Coordinates of C-alpha atoms in Angstrom, one line a residue:
Chain A
M1 CA 8.4 -118.1 0.9
N2 CA 5.3 -117.8 3.1
V3 CA 2.3 -119.5 1.5
I4 CA -0.1 -118.3 4.2
E5 CA 0.5 -115.3 6.3
T6 CA -2.1 -113.7 8.7
A7 CA -1.7 -110.6 10.7
A8 CA -4.1 -109.7 13.6
L9 CA -6.9 -111.7 11.9
T10 CA -10.1 -111.1 13.8
K11 CA -13.7 -112.3 13.5
R12 CA -16.4 -111.0 15.7
Y13 CA -20.0 -112.3 15.7
G14 CA -21.9 -109.6 17.6
A15 CA -20.5 -109.6 21.1
Q16 CA -18.7 -112.9 20.6
L17 CA -15.1 -112.8 19.5
A18 CA -14.5 -116.0 17.5
V19 CA -11.0 -115.2 16.4
D20 CA -9.0 -112.7 18.3
G21 CA -6.2 -111.1 16.3
I22 CA -4.3 -114.2 15.3
S23 CA -1.0 -114.1 13.4
F24 CA 0.8 -117.1 11.9
T25 CA 2.7 -118.1 8.9
V26 CA 3.0 -121.3 6.9
E27 CA 6.0 -121.7 4.7
R28 CA 6.2 -123.5 1.4
G29 CA 6.5 -127.3 1.8
Q30 CA 5.4 -127.4 5.4
V31 CA 2.8 -129.8 6.6
F32 CA 1.1 -127.5 9.1
G33 CA -1.2 -128.8 11.9
F34 CA -3.8 -126.4 13.2
L35 CA -5.0 -127.6 16.6
G36 CA -7.5 -126.4 19.1
P37 CA -10.5 -127.6 21.2
N38 CA -14.0 -127.5 19.8
G39 CA -15.2 -123.9 19.3
S40 CA -11.6 -122.5 19.6
G41 CA -11.9 -120.7 16.2
K42 CA -10.2 -123.2 13.9
T43 CA -12.9 -123.5 11.2
T44 CA -13.6 -119.8 11.4
T45 CA -10.0 -119.1 10.7
I46 CA -9.9 -121.5 7.8
G47 CA -13.1 -120.0 6.5
M48 CA -11.5 -116.6 6.4
L49 CA -8.4 -118.0 4.6
L50 CA -10.7 -119.6 2.0
G51 CA -12.8 -116.5 1.5
I52 CA -16.2 -117.8 2.7
I53 CA -16.1 -115.8 6.0
T54 CA -15.3 -112.1 5.9
P55 CA -12.8 -111.1 8.6
T56 CA -13.8 -108.3 10.9
A57 CA -10.2 -107.0 11.0
G58 CA -6.7 -108.1 10.1
R59 CA -4.9 -109.2 7.0
I60 CA -4.4 -112.4 5.0
R61 CA -1.7 -113.0 2.4
L62 CA -1.8 -116.1 0.2
F63 CA 1.4 -116.7 -1.8
G64 CA 2.4 -113.2 -0.9
M65 CA -0.8 -111.7 -2.4
T66 CA -3.4 -109.7 -0.6
G67 CA -6.5 -107.7 -1.5
R68 CA -9.7 -109.1 -3.0
K69 CA -8.1 -109.9 -6.4
G70 CA -4.8 -111.2 -5.0
L71 CA -6.6 -113.5 -2.5
H72 CA -8.8 -114.8 -5.2
Q73 CA -5.8 -115.6 -7.3
G74 CA -4.2 -117.3 -4.3
R75 CA -7.3 -119.3 -3.6
R76 CA -7.2 -120.6 -7.2
R77 CA -3.8 -122.2 -6.3
T78 CA -5.4 -123.8 -3.3
G79 CA -7.4 -127.1 -2.9
A80 CA -9.5 -127.2 0.2
T81 CA -12.3 -129.0 2.0
L82 CA -13.9 -127.5 5.1
E83 CA -15.6 -129.6 7.8
N84 CA -17.7 -132.3 6.1
P85 CA -17.3 -133.1 2.4
N86 CA -19.8 -131.0 0.4
F87 CA -21.0 -132.5 -2.8
Y88 CA -24.2 -132.8 -4.9
P89 CA -25.8 -136.0 -3.6
Y90 CA -27.7 -136.8 -6.8
L91 CA -24.5 -136.6 -9.0
S92 CA -22.0 -139.4 -9.4
G93 CA -18.6 -139.1 -7.9
S94 CA -17.2 -138.5 -11.3
D95 CA -19.8 -135.7 -12.2
N96 CA -19.1 -134.0 -8.8
L97 CA -15.5 -133.9 -9.7
R98 CA -16.4 -132.6 -13.2
V99 CA -18.0 -129.6 -11.5
V100 CA -14.9 -128.9 -9.5
A101 CA -12.6 -129.6 -12.5
N102 CA -14.5 -127.1 -14.6
V103 CA -14.0 -124.4 -11.9
K104 CA -10.3 -125.2 -11.5
G105 CA -9.6 -125.6 -15.2
A106 CA -8.5 -129.2 -14.7
S107 CA -8.7 -131.8 -17.5
R108 CA -11.1 -134.7 -17.7
R109 CA -8.1 -137.0 -17.5
S110 CA -7.1 -135.6 -14.2
I111 CA -10.5 -136.6 -12.8
D112 CA -9.7 -140.3 -13.4
E113 CA -6.2 -139.8 -12.1
V114 CA -7.3 -138.4 -8.7
L115 CA -10.0 -141.0 -8.5
Q116 CA -7.4 -143.7 -8.9
L117 CA -5.3 -142.0 -6.3
V118 CA -8.0 -142.1 -3.7
R119 CA -9.1 -145.6 -4.8
L120 CA -12.6 -144.6 -5.9
A121 CA -12.2 -145.4 -9.6
D122 CA -14.5 -148.4 -9.5
R123 CA -17.3 -146.4 -7.8
K124 CA -17.0 -143.2 -9.9
R125 CA -20.3 -143.7 -11.7
D126 CA -22.3 -144.3 -8.4
R127 CA -24.2 -141.4 -6.9
Y128 CA -22.5 -139.6 -4.1
Q129 CA -25.4 -140.2 -1.7
T130 CA -24.6 -144.0 -1.9
Y131 CA -21.0 -143.5 -0.7
S132 CA -19.9 -144.4 2.8
L133 CA -18.4 -141.7 5.0
G134 CA -14.8 -142.9 4.2
M135 CA -15.6 -142.7 0.5
K136 CA -17.0 -139.3 0.9
Q137 CA -13.9 -138.1 2.7
R138 CA -11.7 -139.7 -0.1
L139 CA -13.8 -138.0 -2.8
A140 CA -13.2 -134.7 -0.9
L141 CA -9.5 -135.3 -0.9
A142 CA -9.7 -136.1 -4.7
A143 CA -11.5 -132.8 -5.3
T144 CA -8.8 -130.9 -3.4
M145 CA -6.1 -132.4 -5.6
L146 CA -7.7 -131.4 -8.9
G147 CA -5.9 -128.7 -10.7
D148 CA -2.6 -129.6 -9.0
P149 CA -2.9 -127.0 -6.2
E150 CA 0.3 -125.8 -4.4
L151 CA -1.6 -125.4 -1.1
I152 CA -4.0 -128.0 0.3
V153 CA -6.2 -127.1 3.2
L154 CA -7.9 -130.0 5.0
D155 CA -10.3 -129.5 7.9
E156 CA -10.8 -132.7 9.8
P157 CA -10.1 -135.0 6.9
A158 CA -10.3 -138.1 9.1
N159 CA -13.5 -137.2 10.8
G160 CA -15.6 -140.3 11.5
L161 CA -13.3 -142.7 9.8
D162 CA -12.3 -146.1 11.1
P163 CA -8.6 -146.9 11.8
E164 CA -8.2 -148.3 8.3
G165 CA -9.8 -145.2 6.7
M166 CA -7.5 -142.9 8.8
K167 CA -4.5 -144.9 7.7
E168 CA -5.5 -144.4 4.1
I169 CA -6.0 -140.7 4.6
R170 CA -2.7 -140.4 6.4
E171 CA -0.9 -142.2 3.5
I172 CA -2.5 -139.9 0.9
I173 CA -1.5 -136.8 3.0
A174 CA 2.1 -138.2 3.2
D175 CA 2.1 -138.7 -0.5
L176 CA 1.0 -135.1 -1.1
A177 CA 3.6 -133.9 1.3
A178 CA 6.3 -136.0 -0.4
A179 CA 5.2 -134.4 -3.7
G180 CA 6.2 -131.0 -2.2
K181 CA 2.7 -129.6 -1.5
T182 CA 2.1 -127.3 1.3
I183 CA -0.5 -128.8 3.6
F184 CA -2.6 -127.0 6.2
L185 CA -4.3 -129.6 8.3
S186 CA -6.8 -129.0 11.0
S187 CA -7.5 -132.1 13.0
H188 CA -8.7 -133.4 16.4
L189 CA -6.6 -136.5 16.0
L190 CA -3.4 -135.5 17.7
L191 CA -1.5 -138.7 17.0
E192 CA -2.4 -138.2 13.3
V193 CA -1.1 -134.7 13.4
E194 CA 2.1 -135.7 15.3
R195 CA 2.8 -138.4 12.7
T196 CA 1.9 -136.2 9.7
C197 CA 2.8 -132.6 10.5
S198 CA 6.1 -130.8 10.5
H199 CA 4.8 -127.7 12.2
V200 CA 1.8 -126.9 14.4
A201 CA -0.1 -123.9 15.8
I202 CA -2.4 -124.4 18.8
I203 CA -5.4 -122.1 19.1
R204 CA -7.5 -121.6 22.2
R205 CA -10.4 -119.2 22.6
G206 CA -9.6 -117.5 19.3
R207 CA -5.9 -117.0 20.1
I208 CA -2.8 -118.8 19.0
I209 CA -1.1 -119.9 22.1
R210 CA 1.8 -121.8 20.6
Q211 CA 3.3 -122.1 17.1
A212 CA 6.5 -124.1 16.4
S213 CA 7.8 -127.2 14.8
V214 CA 6.4 -130.5 16.1
R215 CA 10.0 -131.5 17.2
E216 CA 10.4 -128.2 19.1
I217 CA 7.1 -128.6 20.8
T218 CA 7.6 -132.2 21.9
T219 CA 11.2 -132.0 22.9
G220 CA 11.3 -128.5 24.4
T221 CA 11.6 -129.8 27.9
T222 CA 12.5 -133.1 29.5
V223 CA 9.9 -135.1 31.3
A224 CA 11.2 -137.7 33.7
E225 CA 9.1 -140.7 34.7
L226 CA 9.8 -142.0 38.3
R227 CA 8.6 -144.9 40.4
G228 CA 9.4 -146.0 43.9
A229 CA 8.0 -147.4 47.1
A230 CA 6.4 -144.2 48.2
P231 CA 4.9 -142.1 45.3
A232 CA 3.6 -139.4 47.6
A233 CA 7.1 -138.9 49.1
I234 CA 8.5 -138.8 45.6
A235 CA 6.0 -136.1 44.5
S236 CA 6.6 -134.1 47.6
A237 CA 10.4 -134.1 47.1
L238 CA 10.0 -133.3 43.4
E239 CA 7.9 -130.2 44.2
A240 CA 10.9 -128.8 46.1
Y241 CA 13.5 -129.7 43.4
P242 CA 14.9 -126.5 41.9
E243 CA 14.9 -127.7 38.3
S244 CA 11.3 -128.9 38.4
V245 CA 8.7 -127.1 36.3
S246 CA 5.6 -129.2 37.1
V247 CA 4.8 -132.5 38.8
Q248 CA 2.0 -134.9 38.1
V249 CA 1.2 -138.2 39.8
D250 CA -0.5 -140.9 37.8
G251 CA -1.1 -144.0 39.9
D252 CA 2.3 -145.3 41.1
T253 CA 4.2 -143.1 38.6
A254 CA 5.3 -139.5 39.1
L255 CA 6.0 -137.3 36.0
V256 CA 8.2 -134.3 36.4
E257 CA 8.9 -131.7 33.8
L258 CA 12.5 -130.5 34.1
R259 CA 14.3 -127.4 33.1
D260 CA 17.4 -129.4 32.3
D261 CA 17.9 -133.0 31.2
D262 CA 20.3 -134.1 34.1
L263 CA 18.6 -137.2 35.5
A264 CA 21.7 -138.1 37.5
A265 CA 21.4 -134.8 39.4
L266 CA 17.7 -135.5 40.0
N267 CA 18.5 -139.0 41.3
R268 CA 21.2 -137.6 43.6
Y269 CA 18.8 -135.0 44.9
L270 CA 16.1 -137.5 45.7
S271 CA 18.5 -140.0 47.4
G272 CA 19.9 -137.2 49.4
R273 CA 16.4 -136.7 50.8
G274 CA 16.0 -140.4 51.5
V275 CA 13.8 -141.1 48.5
Y276 CA 14.9 -144.1 46.6
L277 CA 13.6 -144.9 43.1
S278 CA 12.9 -148.3 41.4
H279 CA 12.5 -146.6 38.0
L280 CA 13.8 -143.4 36.4
T281 CA 13.6 -142.7 32.8
A282 CA 13.4 -139.7 30.5
R283 CA 10.6 -139.6 28.1
Q284 CA 9.6 -137.4 25.2
R285 CA 6.3 -135.6 25.6
S286 CA 3.6 -136.4 23.1
L287 CA 1.8 -133.7 21.2
E288 CA -1.3 -134.7 23.1
E289 CA 0.4 -134.0 26.4
V290 CA 1.6 -130.6 25.2
F291 CA -1.8 -129.8 23.8
M292 CA -3.6 -130.8 27.0
Q293 CA -1.2 -128.8 29.1
L294 CA -1.6 -125.7 26.9
T295 CA -5.3 -125.8 26.5
G296 CA -6.0 -127.0 30.1
D297 CA -9.0 -129.2 30.7
E298 CA -11.3 -127.2 28.5
E299 CA -13.1 -129.3 26.0
A300 CA -10.4 -131.8 25.2
P301 CA -10.3 -132.9 21.7
A302 CA -11.4 -136.4 20.6
L303 CA -8.5 -138.7 21.0
E304 CA -9.5 -141.6 18.8
G305 CA -6.4 -143.0 17.2
A306 CA -4.2 -141.7 19.9
A307 CA -4.2 -145.0 21.8
Chain B
M1 CA -12.3 -122.1 -20.5
R2 CA -13.9 -118.7 -19.9
T3 CA -15.7 -118.2 -16.6
S4 CA -19.1 -117.7 -18.4
A5 CA -18.6 -121.1 -20.2
V6 CA -17.6 -122.8 -16.9
L7 CA -20.7 -121.4 -15.2
F8 CA -23.0 -122.4 -18.0
R9 CA -21.6 -126.0 -18.2
N10 CA -21.8 -126.5 -14.5
E11 CA -25.3 -125.1 -14.1
L12 CA -26.5 -127.1 -17.0
L13 CA -25.0 -130.3 -15.6
K14 CA -26.4 -129.7 -12.1
A15 CA -29.9 -128.7 -13.3
T16 CA -30.4 -131.4 -15.9
K17 CA -29.3 -134.2 -13.7
R18 CA -31.4 -133.1 -10.7
P19 CA -34.5 -135.3 -10.2
A20 CA -36.4 -132.2 -8.9
T21 CA -35.9 -130.6 -12.3
I22 CA -37.2 -133.6 -14.2
V23 CA -40.2 -134.0 -11.8
T24 CA -41.1 -130.3 -11.9
L25 CA -40.8 -129.9 -15.6
G26 CA -42.6 -133.3 -16.1
L27 CA -45.6 -132.0 -14.0
F28 CA -45.5 -128.7 -15.9
A29 CA -45.6 -130.6 -19.3
F30 CA -48.5 -132.7 -18.0
L31 CA -50.4 -129.6 -17.0
L32 CA -49.7 -128.0 -20.4
C33 CA -50.9 -131.1 -22.2
M34 CA -54.1 -131.1 -20.2
I35 CA -54.8 -127.4 -20.9
A36 CA -54.0 -127.6 -24.6
G37 CA -55.7 -131.0 -24.9
S38 CA -58.9 -129.6 -23.4
S39 CA -58.8 -126.7 -25.9
Y40 CA -58.3 -129.2 -28.7
Y41 CA -61.2 -131.3 -27.4
Q42 CA -63.5 -128.2 -27.2
A43 CA -62.6 -127.3 -30.8
L44 CA -63.5 -130.8 -32.0
L45 CA -66.8 -130.6 -30.1
H46 CA -67.6 -127.1 -31.4
P47 CA -66.0 -126.7 -34.8
E48 CA -68.3 -123.8 -35.6
R49 CA -66.3 -121.7 -33.0
G50 CA -63.0 -122.3 -34.8
G51 CA -60.2 -121.0 -32.7
F52 CA -57.9 -124.0 -32.3
I53 CA -56.0 -123.4 -35.4
L54 CA -52.5 -121.8 -35.6
P55 CA -51.8 -119.0 -35.5
A56 CA -55.2 -117.8 -34.1
A57 CA -54.9 -120.3 -31.2
W58 CA -51.7 -118.7 -29.8
P59 CA -53.2 -116.0 -27.6
G60 CA -55.3 -118.6 -25.8
L61 CA -52.4 -121.0 -25.6
L62 CA -50.2 -118.4 -24.1
D63 CA -52.7 -116.9 -21.8
D64 CA -54.3 -120.0 -20.2
P65 CA -51.2 -121.6 -18.6
G66 CA -49.2 -118.4 -18.4
V67 CA -49.2 -117.7 -14.6
P68 CA -48.8 -121.5 -13.7
S69 CA -45.7 -121.6 -16.0
A70 CA -44.2 -118.6 -14.0
F71 CA -45.0 -120.5 -10.7
F72 CA -43.3 -123.7 -12.0
A73 CA -40.2 -121.6 -12.9
A74 CA -40.3 -119.9 -9.5
I75 CA -40.5 -123.2 -7.6
L76 CA -37.8 -124.8 -9.7
L77 CA -35.5 -121.8 -9.1
I78 CA -36.1 -121.9 -5.3
L79 CA -35.4 -125.7 -5.3
L80 CA -32.2 -125.4 -7.3
V81 CA -30.8 -122.3 -5.6
D82 CA -31.5 -123.2 -2.0
S83 CA -30.3 -126.8 -2.2
E84 CA -26.8 -125.2 -2.8
F85 CA -27.1 -123.7 0.7
S86 CA -28.5 -126.8 2.4
W87 CA -25.8 -129.1 0.8
R88 CA -23.2 -126.4 1.4
T89 CA -22.1 -126.7 -2.2
A90 CA -22.5 -122.9 -2.5
R91 CA -19.6 -122.7 0.0
Q92 CA -17.6 -125.4 -1.6
N93 CA -17.9 -123.9 -5.1
V94 CA -16.3 -120.7 -3.6
I95 CA -13.6 -122.7 -1.8
D96 CA -12.9 -124.5 -5.2
G97 CA -12.1 -121.2 -6.8
L98 CA -15.2 -119.2 -7.8
S99 CA -15.5 -115.7 -6.4
K100 CA -18.8 -115.0 -4.6
A101 CA -19.8 -112.8 -7.6
Q102 CA -18.9 -115.5 -10.1
W103 CA -21.0 -118.0 -8.1
F104 CA -23.9 -115.6 -8.2
G105 CA -23.3 -115.2 -11.9
G106 CA -23.8 -119.0 -12.2
K107 CA -27.2 -118.5 -10.6
L108 CA -28.0 -115.9 -13.1
V109 CA -27.2 -118.4 -15.8
L110 CA -29.5 -120.9 -14.1
F111 CA -32.2 -118.2 -13.9
A112 CA -32.0 -117.6 -17.6
L113 CA -32.0 -121.4 -18.3
V114 CA -35.0 -122.0 -16.1
C115 CA -37.0 -119.0 -17.5
L116 CA -36.2 -119.9 -21.1
G117 CA -36.7 -123.6 -20.4
C118 CA -40.2 -123.1 -18.9
V119 CA -41.3 -120.7 -21.7
G120 CA -39.8 -123.0 -24.3
L121 CA -41.5 -126.1 -22.9
H122 CA -44.8 -124.1 -22.8
L123 CA -44.4 -123.2 -26.4
L124 CA -43.3 -126.6 -27.5
V125 CA -46.0 -128.6 -25.8
T126 CA -49.0 -126.3 -26.5
G127 CA -47.7 -125.5 -30.0
S128 CA -47.4 -129.2 -30.8
V129 CA -50.9 -129.9 -29.6
A130 CA -52.2 -126.9 -31.6
A131 CA -50.2 -127.9 -34.7
S132 CA -51.8 -131.3 -34.5
G133 CA -55.2 -129.7 -34.1
S134 CA -54.6 -127.4 -37.0
F135 CA -53.7 -130.3 -39.3
H136 CA -56.7 -132.3 -38.1
I137 CA -59.3 -129.5 -38.2
A138 CA -58.0 -127.2 -41.0
G139 CA -55.8 -129.6 -42.9
G140 CA -52.6 -127.6 -42.4
I141 CA -50.9 -124.5 -41.1
R142 CA -50.7 -121.4 -43.4
T143 CA -48.8 -119.2 -40.9
L144 CA -47.2 -120.7 -37.8
V145 CA -46.9 -117.5 -35.8
R146 CA -47.8 -113.8 -36.2
G147 CA -45.9 -110.7 -35.0
S148 CA -48.5 -110.1 -32.3
D149 CA -48.0 -113.7 -31.1
L150 CA -44.2 -113.2 -30.9
R151 CA -44.7 -110.0 -28.9
M152 CA -47.1 -111.9 -26.5
M153 CA -44.5 -114.7 -26.2
G154 CA -42.0 -112.0 -25.2
A155 CA -44.4 -110.7 -22.6
D156 CA -44.9 -114.2 -21.3
L157 CA -41.1 -114.6 -20.9
L158 CA -41.0 -111.3 -19.1
M159 CA -43.7 -112.5 -16.7
V160 CA -41.8 -115.7 -16.0
A161 CA -38.6 -113.8 -15.5
G162 CA -40.4 -111.2 -13.3
L163 CA -41.9 -113.8 -10.9
G164 CA -38.7 -115.8 -11.2
S165 CA -36.7 -112.8 -9.9
V166 CA -39.1 -112.5 -7.0
A167 CA -38.4 -116.2 -6.3
M168 CA -34.7 -115.6 -6.6
L169 CA -34.8 -112.8 -3.9
A170 CA -36.9 -115.1 -1.7
A171 CA -34.4 -118.0 -2.2
F172 CA -31.4 -115.8 -1.4
A173 CA -33.1 -114.2 1.6
A174 CA -34.2 -117.5 3.1
R175 CA -31.4 -119.9 2.0
S176 CA -33.7 -122.8 2.6
S177 CA -36.4 -124.0 0.1
G178 CA -39.3 -124.4 2.5
P179 CA -39.1 -120.9 4.0
A180 CA -38.3 -119.4 0.6
M181 CA -41.4 -121.0 -1.0
A182 CA -43.5 -119.8 2.0
L183 CA -42.1 -116.3 1.5
F184 CA -42.7 -116.3 -2.3
F185 CA -46.3 -117.6 -2.1
F186 CA -47.1 -115.3 0.8
Y187 CA -46.0 -112.3 -1.3
V188 CA -47.8 -113.3 -4.5
A189 CA -51.0 -114.5 -2.8
L190 CA -51.3 -112.0 0.1
G191 CA -48.3 -109.7 0.6
E192 CA -48.7 -107.7 -2.6
R193 CA -52.5 -107.3 -2.1
M194 CA -51.9 -105.9 1.4
L195 CA -49.2 -103.6 0.0
A196 CA -51.6 -102.5 -2.8
L197 CA -54.3 -101.7 -0.2
V198 CA -52.0 -99.6 1.8
L199 CA -50.7 -97.7 -1.2
S200 CA -54.2 -97.1 -2.7
R201 CA -55.4 -95.7 0.6
M202 CA -52.5 -93.2 0.5
G203 CA -54.0 -91.8 -2.7
G204 CA -52.3 -89.5 -5.3
A205 CA -49.2 -90.6 -7.1
V206 CA -48.4 -93.3 -4.5
A207 CA -51.7 -95.0 -5.3
S208 CA -50.8 -95.1 -9.0
A209 CA -47.7 -97.2 -8.1
V210 CA -50.0 -100.1 -7.4
A211 CA -50.1 -100.9 -11.1
F212 CA -46.3 -101.3 -11.0
L213 CA -46.1 -103.8 -8.1
P214 CA -44.4 -106.9 -9.4
M215 CA -47.2 -109.5 -9.3
K216 CA -49.7 -107.1 -10.8
L217 CA -47.4 -105.8 -13.4
F218 CA -46.0 -109.1 -14.6
T219 CA -49.3 -110.9 -14.7
S220 CA -51.0 -108.1 -16.6
L221 CA -48.3 -108.0 -19.3
P222 CA -49.3 -111.2 -21.2
E223 CA -53.0 -110.2 -21.5
P224 CA -54.1 -111.2 -25.0
A225 CA -56.0 -108.0 -25.6
R226 CA -52.7 -106.1 -25.1
W227 CA -51.1 -107.8 -28.1
D228 CA -53.7 -109.5 -30.2
P229 CA -56.0 -107.2 -32.3
A230 CA -58.8 -109.7 -32.4
A231 CA -58.7 -110.1 -28.6
F232 CA -58.6 -106.3 -28.3
Q233 CA -61.8 -106.0 -30.4
K234 CA -63.5 -108.6 -28.2
A235 CA -62.4 -106.7 -25.1
V236 CA -63.8 -103.4 -26.5
A237 CA -67.1 -105.1 -27.4
A238 CA -67.4 -106.7 -24.0
A239 CA -66.7 -103.3 -22.3
A240 CA -69.3 -101.6 -24.5
K241 CA -71.8 -104.3 -23.7
H242 CA -71.5 -103.6 -20.0
G243 CA -71.4 -99.9 -20.5
H244 CA -67.7 -99.6 -19.5
P245 CA -65.2 -97.4 -21.3
P246 CA -63.0 -99.3 -23.8
P247 CA -59.8 -100.8 -22.3
D248 CA -56.7 -98.7 -22.5
F249 CA -53.4 -100.5 -23.1
S250 CA -51.4 -97.4 -24.0
D251 CA -49.1 -98.1 -20.9
T252 CA -47.8 -101.4 -22.4
T253 CA -44.4 -100.0 -23.4
L254 CA -44.0 -98.3 -20.0
L255 CA -44.9 -101.5 -18.2
V256 CA -42.4 -103.5 -20.3
W257 CA -39.6 -101.1 -19.3
V258 CA -40.6 -100.9 -15.7
G259 CA -40.8 -104.7 -15.7
I260 CA -37.3 -105.1 -17.0
A261 CA -36.1 -102.5 -14.4
E262 CA -37.8 -104.4 -11.6
I263 CA -36.2 -107.7 -12.7
V264 CA -32.8 -105.9 -12.5
V265 CA -33.6 -104.4 -9.1
L266 CA -34.8 -107.7 -7.7
L267 CA -31.8 -109.7 -8.9
T268 CA -29.4 -106.9 -7.6
A269 CA -31.2 -107.1 -4.2
A270 CA -30.7 -110.9 -4.3
F271 CA -27.0 -110.4 -4.9
L272 CA -26.6 -107.9 -2.2
V273 CA -28.4 -110.1 0.3
Y274 CA -26.2 -113.0 -0.7
R275 CA -22.9 -111.1 -0.6
R276 CA -23.6 -109.5 2.8
R277 CA -23.7 -112.9 4.6
D278 CA -20.9 -115.4 5.1
L279 CA -21.2 -118.8 3.5

């Protein structure tokens, strides 16, 4: 069953087309990564899904329901946080969750449960404005979990966190996924997405340019890593290789994207042209490499955590 | 839990725990104490004038701090509504499951709470000071409140709600407390006077609409002479003394209904302004 389904979803601000007729589906149980450079339309798309931005055109279905009432019902089965955590600064963490729990019809007991889960139980009586960024992000995660939603939408949940904080968020997301929740995750942190998500969609300039499973995206083609005495000669020979899709030279290493995975044939081809290698290995492309290739050099995302 | 109960509980929690609410209502209570205390002191200095004994003291107690109480309510409404936009909690509440109409419904609950709270505090503080004065000066209270006082209290509530609804429209139009307050005070201090000048120069039926402009209408409603027979007699005598015709308050019922209609129109306009824009 599709939990999220969009068709030709469009948002225009005056002359600017922020989201250009995008269509994608998220199935139940998927951990879906939504990637794109800054200003590509990610947050606008999520805002439309969550009902805070009115689409200019197109259709949204949540849990198979559409129309104003249907989407409202669907949104009540959704827990979400958009961009930064948004809470009342003068209220305690616990009181902020009470406001959310009242709206979602969640019990008082569930407030304590989610606070335990995000390790904020001992600070629940402190005002939100005294929380660190990591604590604010964790409180936002706790709020999304209230009411036991079937779909969890997280927009940059690890923004501004240190590696320890990111690890905590990743663990919580993994726990939610293990509990069978459908998760829609927008993030700049490609390594986090690659580790966490089962499927991704990549958006650029308001359009989805690729949607597939992470495995499909990262193993769709073979990339060979080559080294030898004359990198320029290797690169030149690779350009002429019939199975070569693209060639990149990075210092003394040449990377070639191949249509097939026959490295022996590649080695024979190069040696036949007098090019001898000291190193030849196949390597799986990272999501980051695929992302950079698909989105070009335009506003590359932050890569903290990718190292 | 029903949506109305959810909205009530959330608005009450958010408003009562907000330091701005406590400070604003504290300042308002202090102002009320000063005004009522001053009347009490005058009554002690001049016992021959009488006056500060319930229920006769009510018209003065309601009239003197009437407009300030509406301004306190307006300021509080702007602060409470617009902080939801600056903290983006308006957006988060909708993400959490309220529809935009339900969220606005919550603000209507807040509007009612603030208006009733300000009028209630006004009555409680001034009434307590006057009750103490009544016991001290007259040795007790025979009648706490008369029918005319209750009607004047209703008019006071209508004024607070009327100016509060102007503040609500300003708050939803500006979505930021500074500009919203500037917009509100510009309208009540200058904007409406300019509008009245333009309308009165147009003459005819249009000129008669000046009496129905919100600030003029709502501030004229709680006039003691409209509701209190003794105050009316004083107003008639004062007019005769200056050779003026006696005041005519036959339009009171019309003003009440037009006032209620204006509150509905202003709040509807606030909703439409809010709904039209993305969060």
